[in-house]
XYZ file of N, CA and C in Angstrom:
795
model
N 0.831 -1.211 0.000
C 0.000 0.000 0.000
C 0.857 1.248 0.000
N 1.937 1.245 0.797
C 2.813 2.411 0.854
C 3.468 2.696 -0.470
N 3.926 1.660 -1.166
C 4.567 1.841 -2.471
C 3.562 2.346 -3.492
N 2.330 1.869 -3.414
C 1.297 2.326 -4.349
C 1.018 3.812 -4.178
N 0.888 4.235 -2.930
C 0.648 5.661 -2.652
C 1.842 6.492 -3.098
N 3.050 5.998 -2.826
C 4.259 6.737 -3.174
C 4.351 6.966 -4.679
N 4.243 5.900 -5.460
C 4.398 6.035 -6.911
C 3.220 6.776 -7.522
N 2.015 6.546 -6.986
C 0.868 7.263 -7.514
C 0.974 8.758 -7.304
N 1.328 9.181 -6.094
C 1.473 10.609 -5.796
C 2.649 11.222 -6.545
N 3.714 10.451 -6.716
C 4.873 10.949 -7.462
C 4.517 11.219 -8.916
N 3.780 10.291 -9.533
C 3.394 10.472 -10.930
C 2.398 11.611 -11.090
N 1.516 11.792 -10.103
C 0.578 12.912 -10.170
C 1.314 14.240 -10.045
N 2.245 14.312 -9.103
C 2.930 15.573 -8.828
C 3.902 15.953 -9.944
N 4.659 14.974 -10.451
C 5.744 15.290 -11.377
C 5.589 14.680 -12.764
N 4.499 13.942 -12.990
C 4.287 13.368 -14.318
C 4.197 14.411 -15.421
N 3.337 15.440 -15.275
C 3.277 16.478 -16.318
C 4.591 17.227 -16.491
N 5.265 17.538 -15.387
C 6.538 18.248 -15.476
C 7.597 17.399 -16.173
N 7.622 16.110 -15.865
C 8.583 15.221 -16.505
C 8.303 15.099 -18.000
N 7.021 15.071 -18.362
C 6.656 15.017 -19.776
C 7.095 16.283 -20.509
N 6.867 17.441 -19.882
C 7.312 18.698 -20.487
C 8.822 18.731 -20.639
N 9.529 18.210 -19.646
C 10.983 18.184 -19.729
C 11.453 17.311 -20.886
N 10.865 16.142 -21.029
C 11.293 15.232 -22.095
C 10.954 15.788 -23.479
N 9.788 16.388 -23.619
C 9.322 16.822 -24.927
C 9.899 18.159 -25.362
N 10.196 19.047 -24.407
C 10.555 20.418 -24.783
C 11.942 20.865 -24.330
N 12.575 20.126 -23.430
C 13.845 20.598 -22.868
C 14.982 19.614 -23.096
N 14.735 18.347 -22.902
C 15.808 17.348 -22.879
C 16.596 17.279 -24.178
N 15.988 17.601 -25.297
C 16.686 17.499 -26.575
C 17.580 18.674 -26.909
N 17.597 19.703 -26.096
C 18.382 20.910 -26.377
C 19.341 21.170 -25.218
N 20.656 21.061 -25.438
C 21.619 21.291 -24.337
C 21.513 22.681 -23.730
N 21.235 23.687 -24.551
C 21.139 25.052 -24.029
C 19.962 25.191 -23.075
N 18.854 24.551 -23.384
C 17.695 24.603 -22.500
C 17.968 23.866 -21.191
N 18.722 22.786 -21.258
C 19.074 22.066 -20.031
C 19.924 22.944 -19.120
N 20.859 23.694 -19.708
C 21.687 24.607 -18.919
C 20.821 25.666 -18.251
N 19.869 26.227 -19.000
C 18.975 27.238 -18.443
C 18.122 26.635 -17.329
N 17.700 25.390 -17.500
C 16.894 24.715 -16.483
C 17.680 24.534 -15.189
N 18.912 24.069 -15.297
C 19.730 23.832 -14.104
C 20.069 25.152 -13.419
N 20.409 26.162 -14.199
C 20.738 27.463 -13.618
C 19.533 28.085 -12.926
N 18.355 27.927 -13.502
C 17.146 28.448 -12.866
C 16.870 27.773 -11.537
N 17.088 26.463 -11.480
C 16.916 25.746 -10.217
C 17.887 26.260 -9.159
N 19.104 26.588 -9.590
C 20.083 27.131 -8.651
C 19.629 28.481 -8.103
N 19.081 29.336 -8.939
C 18.589 30.636 -8.481
C 17.463 30.453 -7.464
N 16.572 29.505 -7.719
C 15.490 29.268 -6.770
C 16.038 28.757 -5.441
N 17.032 27.900 -5.487
C 17.619 27.370 -4.259
C 18.261 28.476 -3.427
N 18.902 29.425 -4.085
C 19.510 30.542 -3.359
C 18.432 31.383 -2.682
N 17.314 31.608 -3.375
C 16.219 32.366 -2.759
C 15.648 31.624 -1.558
N 15.547 30.299 -1.655
C 15.066 29.515 -0.525
C 16.034 29.572 0.644
N 17.327 29.541 0.348
C 18.332 29.622 1.410
C 18.230 30.939 2.168
N 18.098 32.036 1.460
C 17.985 33.340 2.108
C 16.697 33.454 2.920
N 15.591 32.957 2.356
C 14.326 33.009 3.083
C 14.390 32.154 4.352
N 15.008 31.000 4.267
C 15.152 30.130 5.440
C 16.016 30.784 6.506
N 17.052 31.473 6.046
C 17.937 32.153 6.986
C 17.204 33.271 7.725
N 16.401 34.041 6.989
C 15.643 35.127 7.612
C 14.636 34.563 8.610
N 13.939 33.492 8.225
C 12.968 32.893 9.135
C 13.659 32.306 10.374
N 14.790 31.662 10.177
C 15.509 31.055 11.308
C 15.971 32.114 12.301
N 16.488 33.223 11.804
C 16.934 34.292 12.695
C 15.762 34.895 13.451
N 14.636 35.087 12.766
C 13.459 35.662 13.428
C 12.925 34.736 14.515
N 12.995 33.430 14.292
C 12.536 32.483 15.300
C 13.471 32.479 16.502
N 14.781 32.581 16.256
C 15.748 32.560 17.344
C 15.590 33.740 18.291
N 15.156 34.884 17.775
C 15.013 36.073 18.601
C 13.562 36.298 19.055
N 12.748 35.262 18.965
C 11.348 35.372 19.385
C 11.060 34.421 20.540
N 9.887 34.561 21.092
C 9.449 33.688 22.182
C 8.899 32.388 21.590
N 9.639 31.297 21.753
C 9.241 30.033 21.141
C 8.026 29.411 21.814
N 7.670 29.845 22.997
C 6.519 29.289 23.697
C 5.208 29.943 23.273
N 5.315 31.042 22.555
C 4.131 31.736 22.062
C 3.724 31.119 20.724
N 2.718 30.270 20.723
C 2.317 29.556 19.505
C 1.758 30.498 18.449
N 1.023 31.525 18.888
C 0.466 32.481 17.926
C 1.583 33.267 17.242
N 2.592 33.635 17.981
C 3.720 34.352 17.396
C 4.466 33.467 16.410
N 4.664 32.199 16.762
C 5.370 31.280 15.871
C 4.595 31.060 14.575
N 3.273 30.988 14.683
C 2.457 30.847 13.474
C 2.576 32.105 12.599
N 2.591 33.263 13.247
C 2.773 34.503 12.505
C 4.125 34.572 11.822
N 5.160 34.076 12.496
C 6.482 34.055 11.877
C 6.533 33.086 10.705
N 5.758 31.999 10.791
C 5.694 31.068 9.669
C 5.043 31.714 8.446
N 3.974 32.460 8.676
C 3.329 33.197 7.586
C 4.281 34.252 7.032
N 4.989 34.933 7.931
C 5.973 35.923 7.509
C 7.076 35.285 6.667
N 7.550 34.117 7.092
C 8.586 33.430 6.335
C 8.118 33.019 4.953
N 6.851 32.580 4.843
C 6.309 32.211 3.536
C 6.220 33.422 2.611
N 5.798 34.571 3.163
C 5.708 35.784 2.351
C 7.089 36.248 1.900
N 8.057 36.189 2.799
C 9.430 36.570 2.435
C 9.974 35.634 1.362
N 9.666 34.351 1.479
C 10.119 33.388 0.491
C 9.556 33.694 -0.892
N 8.261 34.036 -0.941
C 7.636 34.375 -2.218
C 8.294 35.606 -2.835
N 8.498 36.636 -2.020
C 9.104 37.865 -2.542
C 10.529 37.628 -3.019
N 11.290 36.833 -2.285
C 12.655 36.539 -2.701
C 12.674 35.706 -3.981
N 11.734 34.802 -4.126
C 11.664 34.032 -5.368
C 11.438 34.943 -6.567
N 10.562 35.918 -6.410
C 10.294 36.825 -7.519
C 11.479 37.763 -7.770
N 12.175 38.142 -6.707
C 13.392 38.951 -6.888
C 14.435 38.170 -7.667
N 14.620 36.915 -7.325
C 15.595 36.097 -8.036
C 15.107 35.725 -9.433
N 13.811 35.680 -9.638
C 13.304 35.492 -10.995
C 13.668 36.685 -11.870
N 13.575 37.884 -11.272
C 13.970 39.089 -12.015
C 15.475 39.097 -12.272
N 16.261 38.690 -11.267
C 17.704 38.618 -11.455
C 18.059 37.616 -12.541
N 17.332 36.512 -12.594
C 17.598 35.511 -13.627
C 17.193 36.039 -14.999
N 16.142 36.831 -15.051
C 15.759 37.466 -16.309
C 16.874 38.368 -16.823
N 17.450 39.180 -15.936
C 18.530 40.075 -16.342
C 19.740 39.283 -16.824
N 20.043 38.185 -16.135
C 21.175 37.351 -16.544
C 20.934 36.726 -17.910
N 19.736 36.184 -18.115
C 19.435 35.563 -19.409
C 19.382 36.597 -20.522
N 18.981 37.804 -20.189
C 18.964 38.878 -21.193
C 20.379 39.180 -21.667
N 21.316 39.259 -20.726
C 22.716 39.470 -21.089
C 23.272 38.284 -21.874
N 22.921 37.081 -21.434
C 23.389 35.885 -22.127
C 22.831 35.816 -23.541
N 21.588 36.250 -23.714
C 20.975 36.244 -25.042
C 21.709 37.189 -25.984
N 22.097 38.338 -25.475
C 22.869 39.277 -26.297
C 24.225 38.697 -26.674
N 24.860 38.007 -25.730
C 26.146 37.387 -26.026
C 26.030 36.267 -27.051
N 24.981 35.467 -26.945
C 24.780 34.389 -27.914
C 24.510 34.943 -29.306
N 23.800 36.063 -29.376
C 23.529 36.679 -30.675
C 24.817 37.192 -31.315
N 25.733 37.707 -30.505
C 27.004 38.202 -31.044
C 27.886 37.061 -31.538
N 27.785 35.901 -30.908
C 28.636 34.773 -31.290
C 28.098 33.994 -32.482
N 26.811 34.116 -32.746
C 26.226 33.358 -33.838
C 26.590 33.972 -35.181
N 26.564 33.160 -36.215
C 26.954 33.616 -37.546
C 25.928 34.559 -38.165
N 24.657 34.309 -37.906
C 23.614 35.142 -38.495
C 23.208 36.308 -37.608
N 23.856 36.452 -36.454
C 23.551 37.555 -35.558
C 22.287 37.383 -34.756
N 21.742 36.176 -34.724
C 20.524 35.903 -33.967
C 20.801 34.859 -32.905
N 20.120 34.997 -31.775
C 20.294 34.042 -30.685
C 19.636 32.717 -31.043
N 20.255 31.595 -30.668
C 19.664 30.286 -30.975
C 18.415 29.969 -30.169
N 18.081 30.793 -29.177
C 16.898 30.569 -28.364
C 16.231 31.910 -28.098
N 14.921 31.934 -28.190
C 14.189 33.184 -28.000
C 13.967 33.462 -26.515
N 13.598 34.695 -26.231
C 13.343 35.084 -24.852
C 12.117 34.351 -24.287
N 11.127 34.107 -25.123
C 9.938 33.388 -24.662
C 10.285 31.945 -24.302
N 11.171 31.345 -25.084
C 11.592 29.989 -24.752
C 12.385 29.961 -23.451
N 13.245 30.949 -23.257
C 13.989 31.022 -21.998
C 13.053 31.261 -20.820
N 12.025 32.068 -21.024
C 11.045 32.308 -19.957
C 10.335 31.021 -19.574
N 9.962 30.249 -20.583
C 9.279 28.978 -20.313
C 10.180 28.006 -19.561
N 11.417 27.860 -20.011
C 12.329 26.902 -19.380
C 12.680 27.344 -17.964
N 12.904 28.635 -17.771
C 13.225 29.116 -16.431
C 12.048 28.938 -15.485
N 10.831 29.191 -15.968
C 9.657 28.966 -15.140
C 9.477 27.503 -14.790
N 9.743 26.628 -15.759
C 9.658 25.192 -15.490
C 10.696 24.764 -14.463
N 11.895 25.340 -14.536
C 12.935 24.993 -13.562
C 12.535 25.432 -12.156
N 11.975 26.638 -12.028
C 11.493 27.102 -10.727
C 10.399 26.169 -10.199
N 9.508 25.747 -11.086
C 8.417 24.898 -10.670
C 8.866 23.520 -10.224
N 9.779 22.915 -10.987
C 10.239 21.564 -10.653
C 10.963 21.556 -9.314
N 11.913 22.482 -9.127
C 12.686 22.466 -7.882
C 11.811 22.864 -6.700
N 10.849 23.755 -6.925
C 9.921 24.122 -5.854
C 9.047 22.935 -5.471
N 8.571 22.199 -6.470
C 7.758 21.019 -6.195
C 8.527 19.939 -5.466
N 9.782 19.749 -5.852
C 10.607 18.734 -5.199
C 10.776 19.039 -3.718
N 11.094 20.282 -3.401
C 11.342 20.636 -2.001
C 10.054 20.679 -1.180
N 8.929 20.898 -1.823
C 7.680 20.986 -1.069
C 7.068 19.627 -0.785
N 7.360 18.624 -1.590
C 6.649 17.347 -1.452
C 7.562 16.162 -1.174
N 8.881 16.370 -1.199
C 9.783 15.225 -1.068
C 9.628 14.538 0.287
N 9.490 15.299 1.369
C 9.308 14.692 2.696
C 7.960 13.991 2.814
N 6.951 14.548 2.163
C 5.629 13.922 2.183
C 5.664 12.585 1.459
N 6.358 12.539 0.324
C 6.477 11.288 -0.407
C 7.265 10.256 0.392
N 8.277 10.717 1.109
C 9.047 9.781 1.939
C 8.184 9.188 3.043
N 7.295 9.996 3.635
C 6.404 9.490 4.680
C 5.323 8.569 4.126
N 4.994 8.745 2.840
C 3.922 7.932 2.268
C 4.304 6.467 2.133
N 5.593 6.184 2.120
C 6.039 4.792 2.005
C 5.655 3.986 3.242
N 5.572 4.652 4.382
C 5.198 3.981 5.630
C 6.356 3.955 6.600
N 6.146 3.336 7.742
C 4.913 2.670 8.190
C 3.867 3.672 8.664
N 2.652 3.205 8.796
C 1.576 4.062 9.267
C 0.506 4.254 8.215
N -0.659 4.702 8.630
C -1.795 4.936 7.746
C -2.331 6.328 8.042
N -2.474 7.131 7.008
C -3.012 8.478 7.179
C -4.495 8.402 7.508
N -4.914 9.136 8.522
C -6.313 9.183 8.912
C -6.683 8.274 10.052
N -5.727 7.491 10.547
C -6.053 6.538 11.602
C -6.400 7.246 12.914
N -5.921 8.484 13.089
C -6.221 9.257 14.289
C -7.247 10.352 14.013
N -8.012 10.188 12.957
C -9.058 11.151 12.645
C -8.642 12.213 11.655
N -7.397 12.189 11.174
C -6.953 13.159 10.180
C -7.526 12.814 8.808
N -7.369 13.735 7.870
C -7.896 13.523 6.529
C -7.105 12.431 5.805
N -7.791 11.464 5.209
C -7.088 10.424 4.454
C -6.613 10.900 3.083
N -6.961 12.139 2.723
C -6.605 12.664 1.411
C -5.352 13.531 1.454
N -4.593 13.403 2.514
C -3.425 14.273 2.692
C -2.406 14.091 1.562
N -2.063 12.857 1.238
C -1.032 12.602 0.245
C -1.477 12.994 -1.158
N -2.668 12.574 -1.540
C -3.127 12.862 -2.902
C -3.368 14.357 -3.092
N -3.837 15.032 -2.032
C -4.027 16.479 -2.129
C -2.692 17.196 -2.273
N -1.680 16.746 -1.533
C -0.347 17.339 -1.645
C 0.224 17.132 -3.042
N -0.065 15.977 -3.644
C 0.431 15.704 -4.992
C -0.214 16.642 -6.012
N -1.530 16.819 -5.924
C -2.211 17.721 -6.859
C -1.798 19.174 -6.614
N -1.542 19.529 -5.372
C -1.079 20.878 -5.071
C 0.306 21.116 -5.663
N 1.174 20.109 -5.575
C 2.509 20.229 -6.159
C 2.435 20.378 -7.667
N 1.580 19.606 -8.312
C 1.414 19.728 -9.751
C 0.960 21.130 -10.141
N 0.040 21.696 -9.361
C -0.430 23.050 -9.639
C 0.690 24.067 -9.474
N 1.523 23.891 -8.452
C 2.626 24.820 -8.216
C 3.634 24.767 -9.360
N 3.905 23.567 -9.873
C 4.831 23.435 -11.004
C 4.290 24.186 -12.215
N 3.013 23.994 -12.514
C 2.406 24.704 -13.637
C 2.396 26.212 -13.395
N 2.080 26.618 -12.172
C 2.020 28.048 -11.873
C 3.367 28.725 -12.078
N 4.432 28.101 -11.599
C 5.749 28.701 -11.802
C 6.094 28.796 -13.287
N 5.691 27.806 -14.060
C 5.927 27.863 -15.502
C 5.174 29.027 -16.129
N 3.911 29.174 -15.768
C 3.110 30.281 -16.307
C 3.628 31.625 -15.804
N 3.973 31.691 -14.521
C 4.508 32.942 -13.972
C 5.795 33.337 -14.686
N 6.625 32.380 -15.014
C 7.873 32.681 -15.716
C 7.619 33.331 -17.064
N 6.668 32.788 -17.819
C 6.348 33.353 -19.133
C 5.796 34.764 -18.999
N 4.857 34.957 -18.082
C 4.238 36.274 -17.899
C 5.243 37.271 -17.339
N 6.061 36.826 -16.380
C 7.009 37.723 -15.720
C 8.057 38.222 -16.713
N 8.621 37.344 -17.510
C 9.647 37.752 -18.469
C 9.072 38.705 -19.515
N 7.869 38.413 -19.978
C 7.240 39.301 -20.956
C 6.954 40.665 -20.341
N 6.534 40.689 -19.089
C 6.258 41.963 -18.412
C 7.537 42.765 -18.218
N 8.631 42.091 -17.887
C 9.907 42.792 -17.729
C 10.398 43.326 -19.070
N 10.210 42.552 -20.119
C 10.672 42.977 -21.448
C 9.887 44.177 -21.954
N 8.572 44.167 -21.722
C 7.716 45.257 -22.214
C 7.444 46.308 -21.148
N 8.010 46.123 -19.962
C 7.837 47.054 -18.848
C 6.367 47.249 -18.482
N 5.673 46.135 -18.387
C 4.286 46.151 -17.937
C 4.280 45.872 -16.440
N 4.363 46.923 -15.662
C 4.519 46.767 -14.222
C 3.270 46.186 -13.569
N 2.112 46.443 -14.138
C 0.895 45.890 -13.569
C 0.882 44.361 -13.683
N 1.499 43.838 -14.746
C 1.597 42.381 -14.875
C 2.510 41.800 -13.802
N 3.600 42.516 -13.512
C 4.497 42.065 -12.448
C 3.788 42.042 -11.105
N 2.988 43.070 -10.852
C 2.245 43.136 -9.589
C 1.261 41.975 -9.487
N 0.593 41.657 -10.582
C -0.371 40.562 -10.567
C 0.311 39.211 -10.364
N 1.494 39.036 -10.950
C 2.226 37.784 -10.765
C 2.620 37.613 -9.303
N 3.183 38.662 -8.732
C 3.604 38.592 -7.326
C 2.389 38.407 -6.414
N 1.296 39.128 -6.702
C 0.097 39.024 -5.869
C -0.498 37.615 -5.944
N -0.564 37.047 -7.144
C -1.106 35.692 -7.275
C -0.211 34.671 -6.596
N 1.092 34.907 -6.608
C 2.025 34.013 -5.910
C 1.803 34.096 -4.404
N 1.616 35.293 -3.889
C 1.358 35.460 -2.460
C 0.023 34.824 -2.061
N -0.996 35.011 -2.896
C -2.300 34.433 -2.596
C -2.234 32.909 -2.595
N -1.536 32.350 -3.583
C -1.398 30.890 -3.654
C -0.685 30.351 -2.429
N 0.376 31.026 -2.033
C 1.101 30.591 -0.836
C 0.234 30.726 0.411
N -0.535 31.795 0.485
C -1.389 32.000 1.644
C -2.527 30.988 1.727
N -3.028 30.543 0.573
C -4.118 29.572 0.574
C -3.698 28.230 1.162
N -2.424 27.915 1.090
C -1.964 26.635 1.645
C -2.097 26.593 3.167
N -2.200 27.750 3.812
C -2.370 27.774 5.264
C -3.785 27.384 5.676
N -4.695 27.253 4.710
C -6.044 26.797 5.016
C -6.120 25.283 5.184
N -5.074 24.558 4.788
C -5.051 23.106 4.966
C -5.068 22.776 6.456
N -5.766 21.707 6.859
C -6.329 20.614 6.046
C -7.749 20.840 5.528
N -8.200 22.062 5.426
C -9.475 22.328 4.760
C -9.171 22.420 3.259
N -9.034 21.256 2.637
C -8.487 21.172 1.295
C -9.385 21.792 0.234
N -10.708 21.743 0.443
C -11.599 22.337 -0.548
C -11.384 23.833 -0.662
N -11.038 24.464 0.449
C -10.868 25.915 0.461
C -9.530 26.354 -0.103
N -8.593 25.437 -0.208
C -7.271 25.797 -0.717
C -7.029 25.279 -2.126
N -7.369 24.015 -2.380
C -7.030 23.406 -3.660
C -7.869 23.969 -4.805
N -9.148 24.168 -4.571
C -10.024 24.673 -5.636
C -9.612 26.079 -6.084
N -9.436 27.051 -5.165
C -8.974 28.372 -5.622
C -7.599 28.343 -6.288
N -6.715 27.491 -5.813
C -5.384 27.404 -6.417
C -5.482 26.926 -7.861
N -6.360 25.971 -8.125
C -6.515 25.496 -9.498
C -7.239 26.521 -10.369
N -8.102 27.323 -9.775
C -8.704 28.424 -10.527
C -7.621 29.425 -10.938
N -6.727 29.747 -10.014
C -5.604 30.632 -10.333
C -4.705 29.996 -11.390
N -4.470 28.691 -11.279
C -3.609 28.000 -12.240
C -4.182 28.076 -13.651
N -5.466 27.803 -13.786
C -6.096 27.858 -15.108
C -6.074 29.283 -15.655
N -6.348 30.255 -14.795
C -6.329 31.656 -15.238
C -4.934 32.063 -15.704
N -3.919 31.705 -14.928
C -2.557 32.039 -15.312
C -2.128 31.285 -16.571
N -2.615 30.055 -16.729
C -2.292 29.289 -17.928
C -2.847 29.941 -19.183
N -4.096 30.415 -19.115
C -4.693 31.108 -20.265
C -3.934 32.400 -20.554
N -3.586 33.130 -19.511
C -2.842 34.380 -19.679
C -1.473 34.106 -20.294
N -0.780 33.106 -19.794
C 0.543 32.782 -20.330
C 0.445 32.310 -21.781
N -0.615 31.593 -22.121
C -0.799 31.112 -23.493
C -0.895 32.276 -24.470
N -1.716 33.259 -24.146
C -1.851 34.413 -25.043
C -0.605 35.296 -24.992
N 0.060 35.353 -23.844
C 1.295 36.130 -23.749
C 2.386 35.544 -24.641
N 2.433 34.222 -24.725
C 3.450 33.556 -25.540
C 3.141 33.617 -27.029
N 2.018 34.217 -27.402
C 1.671 34.347 -28.817
C 0.582 33.408 -29.266
N -0.034 32.704 -28.343
C -1.097 31.780 -28.704
C -2.400 32.498 -29.019
N -3.265 31.796 -29.718
C -4.573 32.333 -30.070
C -5.541 31.178 -30.272
N -6.819 31.497 -30.316
C -7.813 30.462 -30.558
C -7.637 29.846 -31.935
N -7.204 30.651 -32.898
C -6.953 30.131 -34.245
C -5.848 29.085 -34.224
N -4.812 29.337 -33.407
C -3.732 28.365 -33.304
C -4.218 27.047 -32.703
N -5.090 27.148 -31.698
C -5.631 25.931 -31.072
C -6.434 25.133 -32.082
N -7.306 25.822 -32.830
C -8.114 25.130 -33.831
C -7.253 24.540 -34.933
N -6.203 25.293 -35.332
C -5.303 24.779 -36.357
C -4.534 23.566 -35.877
N -4.168 23.581 -34.585
C -3.450 22.440 -34.019
C -4.334 21.203 -33.969
N -5.604 21.412 -33.618
C -6.520 20.280 -33.521
C -6.870 19.704 -34.885
N -6.807 20.533 -35.925
C -7.180 20.076 -37.266
C -5.990 19.936 -38.193
N -4.768 19.919 -37.648
C -3.574 19.903 -38.502
C -3.483 18.628 -39.322
N -3.892 17.498 -38.747
C -3.798 16.237 -39.456
C -4.695 16.232 -40.688
N -5.910 16.770 -40.512
C -6.834 16.813 -41.624
C -6.342 17.746 -42.705
N -5.733 18.885 -42.308
C -5.220 19.820 -43.288
C -4.076 19.221 -44.083
N -3.198 18.477 -43.410
C -2.086 17.846 -44.095
C -2.587 16.842 -45.128
N -3.637 16.068 -44.775
C -4.192 15.121 -45.716
C -4.787 15.836 -46.922
N -5.447 16.983 -46.668
C -6.017 17.753 -47.764
C -4.941 18.280 -48.682
N -3.829 18.732 -48.106
C -2.736 19.236 -48.921
C -2.185 18.139 -49.825
N -2.067 16.950 -49.293
C -1.546 15.838 -50.086
C -2.477 15.514 -51.237
N -3.783 15.543 -50.993
C -4.752 15.234 -52.039
C -4.725 16.299 -53.125
N -4.644 17.574 -52.728
C -4.607 18.655 -53.710
C -3.331 18.569 -54.543
N -2.235 18.290 -53.886
C -0.965 18.209 -54.591
C -0.985 17.078 -55.607
N -1.486 15.910 -55.209
C -1.478 14.757 -56.101
C -2.459 14.922 -57.241
N -3.504 15.728 -57.021
C -4.514 15.877 -58.064
C -4.162 16.955 -59.072
N -3.476 17.999 -58.635
C -3.241 19.143 -59.506
C -1.823 19.237 -60.038
N -0.863 18.708 -59.301
C 0.513 18.851 -59.707
C 0.927 17.737 -60.654
N 1.646 18.132 -61.670
C 2.176 17.165 -62.621
C 3.596 16.835 -62.234
N 3.942 15.569 -62.108
C 5.320 15.210 -61.739
C 6.315 15.778 -62.737
N 7.419 16.286 -62.201
C 8.477 16.853 -63.029
C 9.285 15.723 -63.664
N 9.405 15.780 -64.978
C 10.161 14.754 -65.673
C 11.631 15.166 -65.809
N 12.516 14.218 -65.644
C 13.952 14.490 -65.778
C 14.330 14.675 -67.249
């Protein structure tokens, strides 16, 4: 039972992210470098946030439970803000790197676009954030013990897995929107990204009332996904064209074979 829960929750939490990595990142060495570097930036932001929270706890009254809970909320907010600060720092670094790659290329163009770098960096933030948020939960899911035996919610593991999946997607969408906002200097978009990140982090404090946290988080995820899709250049026409591409290709083949005369040598 423990192994079933472990592998099931792991595939739910990281299955989509792993698929995105294999399909869109693994085949390009430059994207892999951007992915690893982005994870490093997120880790540094987590280290600083942990340090600030640890110092605040050391200089506080540890017997005051309300104060400790407030410091935990404070630490989560600081962590979110530091993540966005380091996301901006990573944007500036990739912007400089993009200019350098364009100078080194023969045609004067960078081998990777800014939108692609935004997507990969957002995915890197999401993957490493998901790993650190759920790794201990997955380790506990192996056993021994049964969740809910003392009256707790039996949906703890599966809810954590779906929450992790949402966080991975959110960081990916935030990366696309954030980079585009920095490039076009749309400060209101930056404010909305940071605000939605703070709200998402704050909603997790409603657990174990999972309906009140998971449902709004997925509403935010879908909203950010639609926003990121149009920000990246997507449109409804593109979706319809993608869904009907096979039929169009078949039509092209039929038209070509019916109207074109083979060239004779």
